[in-house]
Every structure is written in structure tokens, then in C-alpha cells.
Amino acid sequence: MIATETRIRELADRAELADLVARHSLWIDEHRYDETDRLFTEDVVVTSARGEAQGIEALVDLARSNHDTYARTLHSKSNLVVDVDGDTATVRAHDIAVFVLDDKTEAIAAGIHHYRARRTERGWRFDHLVISPVALTGTLDRAR
């Protein structure tokens, strides 16, 4: 039987990691780039179809270059699978994103986010992220 303290620690870790995933969506959608160090380690490596970044500054540059051109974005993560192994963890999440081009058009993307995290002195932080695309629409007319 798992000791109560161990189980509580595991649940707290899982909750903190799930919160980081949710905050990642806010970070990109609301351009909260000044909060990058609350989510990622200094040596973070991110790989996506739109490029690769190593380090916080490069990550922010990549995010800006790919998302700041939209009028608005909305990322929704679901189906989180969190695996904690001591001071490291992995999180797998489905991501559906809406990219608003203007008041008449948008596009939809779907992908799988594979996060790797490590426990730091300031809590859990992602040190690696691979975004695997699943689908991307062309421009869609907005229904009104």
C-alpha cells in the first residue's frame, strides 16, 4: 500500500503539472511572455512544425513569430496523461487551437503536446516540448 504522504505528494505533483499545461495555453493566447520562466526552464528545448527553439529567449521569439500575427488565438488542452518519476515527469496533452485571422475568418489546428518536466527549486518547469501536428484547416469563414 502506498504511504499517505507519498500519495499526497504524487497528487500535488500531478496537479501542479496539469496547472502548468493550462498556463501554457494562457501564456500563448494572452501573450504572457513575461511569465515564461514560470513555465519553462532556462535550457528548454521546443520542437514544432513551425521551428525549433533552445532557451527561453528563442522560445519567446518562436512563439511571437508564429502567433502574434493572429488577431487572437484560443488553445484548449485535454486528455492529459501525467507520469511522474521522482523529480522528472512527462505530460501528454491533446491541443485544439483556433487561430482568428480577422473578424470574418479563422483556422483550426489540432496537435499532441509531449512535455517533459523537472522539479526545480521554484517548482515544476517544462524543459522539453515536442508538438506533433495532427490536423490544420485552411481559412474558414466565420458563421454569423
mmCIF file of C-alpha atoms in Angstrom:
data_model
loop_
_atom_site.group_PDB
_atom_site.id
_atom_site.type_symbol
_atom_site.label_atom_id
_atom_site.label_comp_id
_atom_site.label_asym_id
_atom_site.label_seq_id
_atom_site.Cartn_x
_atom_site.Cartn_y
_atom_site.Cartn_z
ATOM 1 C CA MET A 1 0.000 0.000 0.000
ATOM 2 C CA ILE A 2 1.290 3.453 -0.893
ATOM 3 C CA ALA A 3 2.024 5.621 2.126
ATOM 4 C CA THR A 4 -0.347 8.556 2.579
ATOM 5 C CA GLU A 5 2.430 11.155 2.367
ATOM 6 C CA THR A 6 3.741 9.638 -0.849
ATOM 7 C CA ARG A 7 0.254 9.602 -2.383
ATOM 8 C CA ILE A 8 -0.393 13.219 -1.381
ATOM 9 C CA ARG A 9 2.953 14.276 -2.911
ATOM 10 C CA GLU A 10 2.105 12.415 -6.120
ATOM 11 C CA LEU A 11 -1.313 14.076 -6.357
ATOM 12 C CA ALA A 12 0.189 17.501 -5.663
ATOM 13 C CA ASP A 13 2.812 16.944 -8.379
ATOM 14 C CA ARG A 14 0.154 15.865 -10.880
ATOM 15 C CA ALA A 15 -1.988 18.909 -10.057
ATOM 16 C CA GLU A 16 0.982 21.277 -10.450
ATOM 17 C CA LEU A 17 1.899 19.735 -13.809
ATOM 18 C CA ALA A 18 -1.697 19.938 -15.062
ATOM 19 C CA ASP A 19 -1.762 23.592 -13.988
ATOM 20 C CA LEU A 20 1.429 24.248 -15.990
ATOM 21 C CA VAL A 21 -0.238 22.810 -19.101
ATOM 22 C CA ALA A 22 -3.253 25.095 -18.613
ATOM 23 C CA ARG A 23 -0.972 28.079 -18.036
ATOM 24 C CA HIS A 24 0.910 27.222 -21.234
ATOM 25 C CA SER A 25 -2.334 27.868 -23.142
ATOM 26 C CA LEU A 26 -2.806 31.217 -21.368
ATOM 27 C CA TRP A 27 0.848 32.080 -21.999
ATOM 28 C CA ILE A 28 0.448 31.740 -25.751
ATOM 29 C CA ASP A 29 -3.127 33.063 -26.073
ATOM 30 C CA GLU A 30 -2.630 36.140 -23.908
ATOM 31 C CA HIS A 31 0.999 36.777 -24.891
ATOM 32 C CA ARG A 32 2.151 36.411 -21.286
ATOM 33 C CA TYR A 33 5.767 36.138 -22.371
ATOM 34 C CA ASP A 34 6.951 37.853 -19.187
ATOM 35 C CA GLU A 35 5.795 34.681 -17.357
ATOM 36 C CA THR A 36 7.924 32.310 -19.451
ATOM 37 C CA ASP A 37 10.232 31.426 -16.563
ATOM 38 C CA ARG A 38 7.187 30.326 -14.510
ATOM 39 C CA LEU A 39 6.565 27.586 -17.089
ATOM 40 C CA PHE A 40 9.896 26.685 -18.658
ATOM 41 C CA THR A 41 13.493 26.090 -17.610
ATOM 42 C CA GLU A 42 16.252 28.347 -18.961
ATOM 43 C CA ASP A 43 17.530 25.485 -21.139
ATOM 44 C CA VAL A 44 14.131 24.471 -22.547
ATOM 45 C CA VAL A 45 14.037 22.846 -25.999
ATOM 46 C CA VAL A 46 10.855 23.141 -28.072
ATOM 47 C CA THR A 47 10.275 21.415 -31.400
ATOM 48 C CA SER A 48 7.242 22.010 -33.606
ATOM 49 C CA ALA A 49 6.350 22.040 -37.292
ATOM 50 C CA ARG A 50 6.950 25.794 -37.207
ATOM 51 C CA GLY A 51 10.501 25.596 -35.894
ATOM 52 C CA GLU A 52 12.766 24.737 -33.005
ATOM 53 C CA ALA A 53 13.835 26.847 -30.058
ATOM 54 C CA GLN A 54 16.529 26.318 -27.440
ATOM 55 C CA GLY A 55 16.337 28.532 -24.381
ATOM 56 C CA ILE A 56 13.732 30.979 -23.131
ATOM 57 C CA GLU A 57 14.636 33.874 -25.434
ATOM 58 C CA ALA A 58 14.465 31.672 -28.530
ATOM 59 C CA LEU A 59 11.181 30.171 -27.312
ATOM 60 C CA VAL A 60 9.580 33.596 -26.923
ATOM 61 C CA ASP A 61 10.868 34.607 -30.381
ATOM 62 C CA LEU A 62 9.372 31.436 -31.882
ATOM 63 C CA ALA A 63 6.033 31.992 -30.138
ATOM 64 C CA ARG A 64 5.877 35.631 -31.249
ATOM 65 C CA SER A 65 6.780 34.828 -34.846
ATOM 66 C CA ASN A 66 4.061 32.182 -35.106
ATOM 67 C CA HIS A 67 1.233 33.653 -33.012
ATOM 68 C CA ASP A 68 1.494 37.432 -32.830
ATOM 69 C CA THR A 69 0.256 37.739 -36.416
ATOM 70 C CA TYR A 70 -3.209 36.468 -35.453
ATOM 71 C CA ALA A 71 -5.946 38.747 -34.157
ATOM 72 C CA ARG A 72 -6.488 36.171 -31.419
ATOM 73 C CA THR A 73 -5.787 32.544 -30.565
ATOM 74 C CA LEU A 74 -7.509 30.071 -28.296
ATOM 75 C CA HIS A 75 -5.754 26.857 -27.251
ATOM 76 C CA SER A 76 -7.620 24.135 -25.375
ATOM 77 C CA LYS A 77 -5.734 21.207 -23.908
ATOM 78 C CA SER A 78 -7.355 17.936 -22.874
ATOM 79 C CA ASN A 79 -6.750 14.237 -22.267
ATOM 80 C CA LEU A 80 -3.731 14.879 -20.055
ATOM 81 C CA VAL A 81 -1.660 11.839 -19.190
ATOM 82 C CA VAL A 82 0.808 12.677 -16.421
ATOM 83 C CA ASP A 83 3.624 10.336 -15.418
ATOM 84 C CA VAL A 84 5.835 11.375 -12.505
ATOM 85 C CA ASP A 85 9.143 9.639 -11.801
ATOM 86 C CA GLY A 86 10.809 11.304 -8.830
ATOM 87 C CA ASP A 87 11.996 14.744 -9.923
ATOM 88 C CA THR A 88 11.126 14.294 -13.604
ATOM 89 C CA ALA A 89 7.810 13.883 -15.358
ATOM 90 C CA THR A 90 6.163 13.619 -18.741
ATOM 91 C CA VAL A 91 2.803 15.017 -19.752
ATOM 92 C CA ARG A 92 0.925 14.211 -22.940
ATOM 93 C CA ALA A 93 -1.929 16.519 -23.939
ATOM 94 C CA HIS A 94 -4.233 16.951 -26.905
ATOM 95 C CA ASP A 95 -4.384 20.548 -28.141
ATOM 96 C CA ILE A 96 -7.084 22.138 -30.276
ATOM 97 C CA ALA A 97 -6.342 25.701 -31.331
ATOM 98 C CA VAL A 98 -8.421 28.358 -33.042
ATOM 99 C CA PHE A 99 -6.456 30.981 -34.957
ATOM 100 C CA VAL A 100 -8.536 34.107 -35.598
ATOM 101 C CA LEU A 101 -7.203 35.858 -38.686
ATOM 102 C CA ASP A 102 -9.730 38.711 -38.682
ATOM 103 C CA ASP A 103 -13.380 39.308 -37.803
ATOM 104 C CA LYS A 104 -14.509 37.106 -40.711
ATOM 105 C CA THR A 105 -12.052 34.188 -40.865
ATOM 106 C CA GLU A 106 -10.243 31.686 -38.703
ATOM 107 C CA ALA A 107 -8.393 28.393 -38.934
ATOM 108 C CA ILE A 108 -8.348 25.344 -36.659
ATOM 109 C CA ALA A 109 -5.339 23.222 -35.700
ATOM 110 C CA ALA A 110 -5.017 20.040 -33.681
ATOM 111 C CA GLY A 111 -1.871 18.539 -32.242
ATOM 112 C CA ILE A 112 -0.391 16.451 -29.488
ATOM 113 C CA HIS A 113 1.914 18.129 -26.991
ATOM 114 C CA HIS A 114 4.593 15.946 -25.412
ATOM 115 C CA TYR A 115 6.010 17.789 -22.398
ATOM 116 C CA ARG A 116 8.946 16.760 -20.254
ATOM 117 C CA ALA A 117 9.337 18.469 -16.890
ATOM 118 C CA ARG A 118 11.698 18.547 -13.984
ATOM 119 C CA ARG A 119 11.301 19.654 -10.401
ATOM 120 C CA THR A 120 13.260 22.834 -9.685
ATOM 121 C CA GLU A 121 13.743 24.944 -6.568
ATOM 122 C CA ARG A 122 10.769 27.033 -7.779
ATOM 123 C CA GLY A 123 8.514 24.089 -8.599
ATOM 124 C CA TRP A 124 7.914 22.072 -11.736
ATOM 125 C CA ARG A 125 9.077 23.546 -15.049
ATOM 126 C CA PHE A 126 8.974 22.190 -18.590
ATOM 127 C CA ASP A 127 12.418 21.552 -20.041
ATOM 128 C CA HIS A 128 11.321 19.942 -23.292
ATOM 129 C CA LEU A 129 8.263 20.148 -25.535
ATOM 130 C CA VAL A 130 7.544 18.412 -28.822
ATOM 131 C CA ILE A 131 4.409 19.496 -30.657
ATOM 132 C CA SER A 132 3.205 16.872 -33.122
ATOM 133 C CA PRO A 133 0.665 18.222 -35.610
ATOM 134 C CA VAL A 134 -2.445 16.181 -36.333
ATOM 135 C CA ALA A 135 -4.593 18.491 -38.481
ATOM 136 C CA LEU A 136 -4.769 22.056 -39.790
ATOM 137 C CA THR A 137 -7.602 23.596 -41.729
ATOM 138 C CA GLY A 138 -7.333 26.232 -44.379
ATOM 139 C CA THR A 139 -9.043 29.553 -43.797
ATOM 140 C CA LEU A 140 -12.650 29.114 -42.645
ATOM 141 C CA ASP A 141 -15.409 31.683 -42.995
ATOM 142 C CA ARG A 142 -16.945 32.626 -39.670
ATOM 143 C CA ALA A 143 -20.593 31.633 -39.237
ATOM 144 C CA ARG A 144 -22.824 34.500 -38.147
#
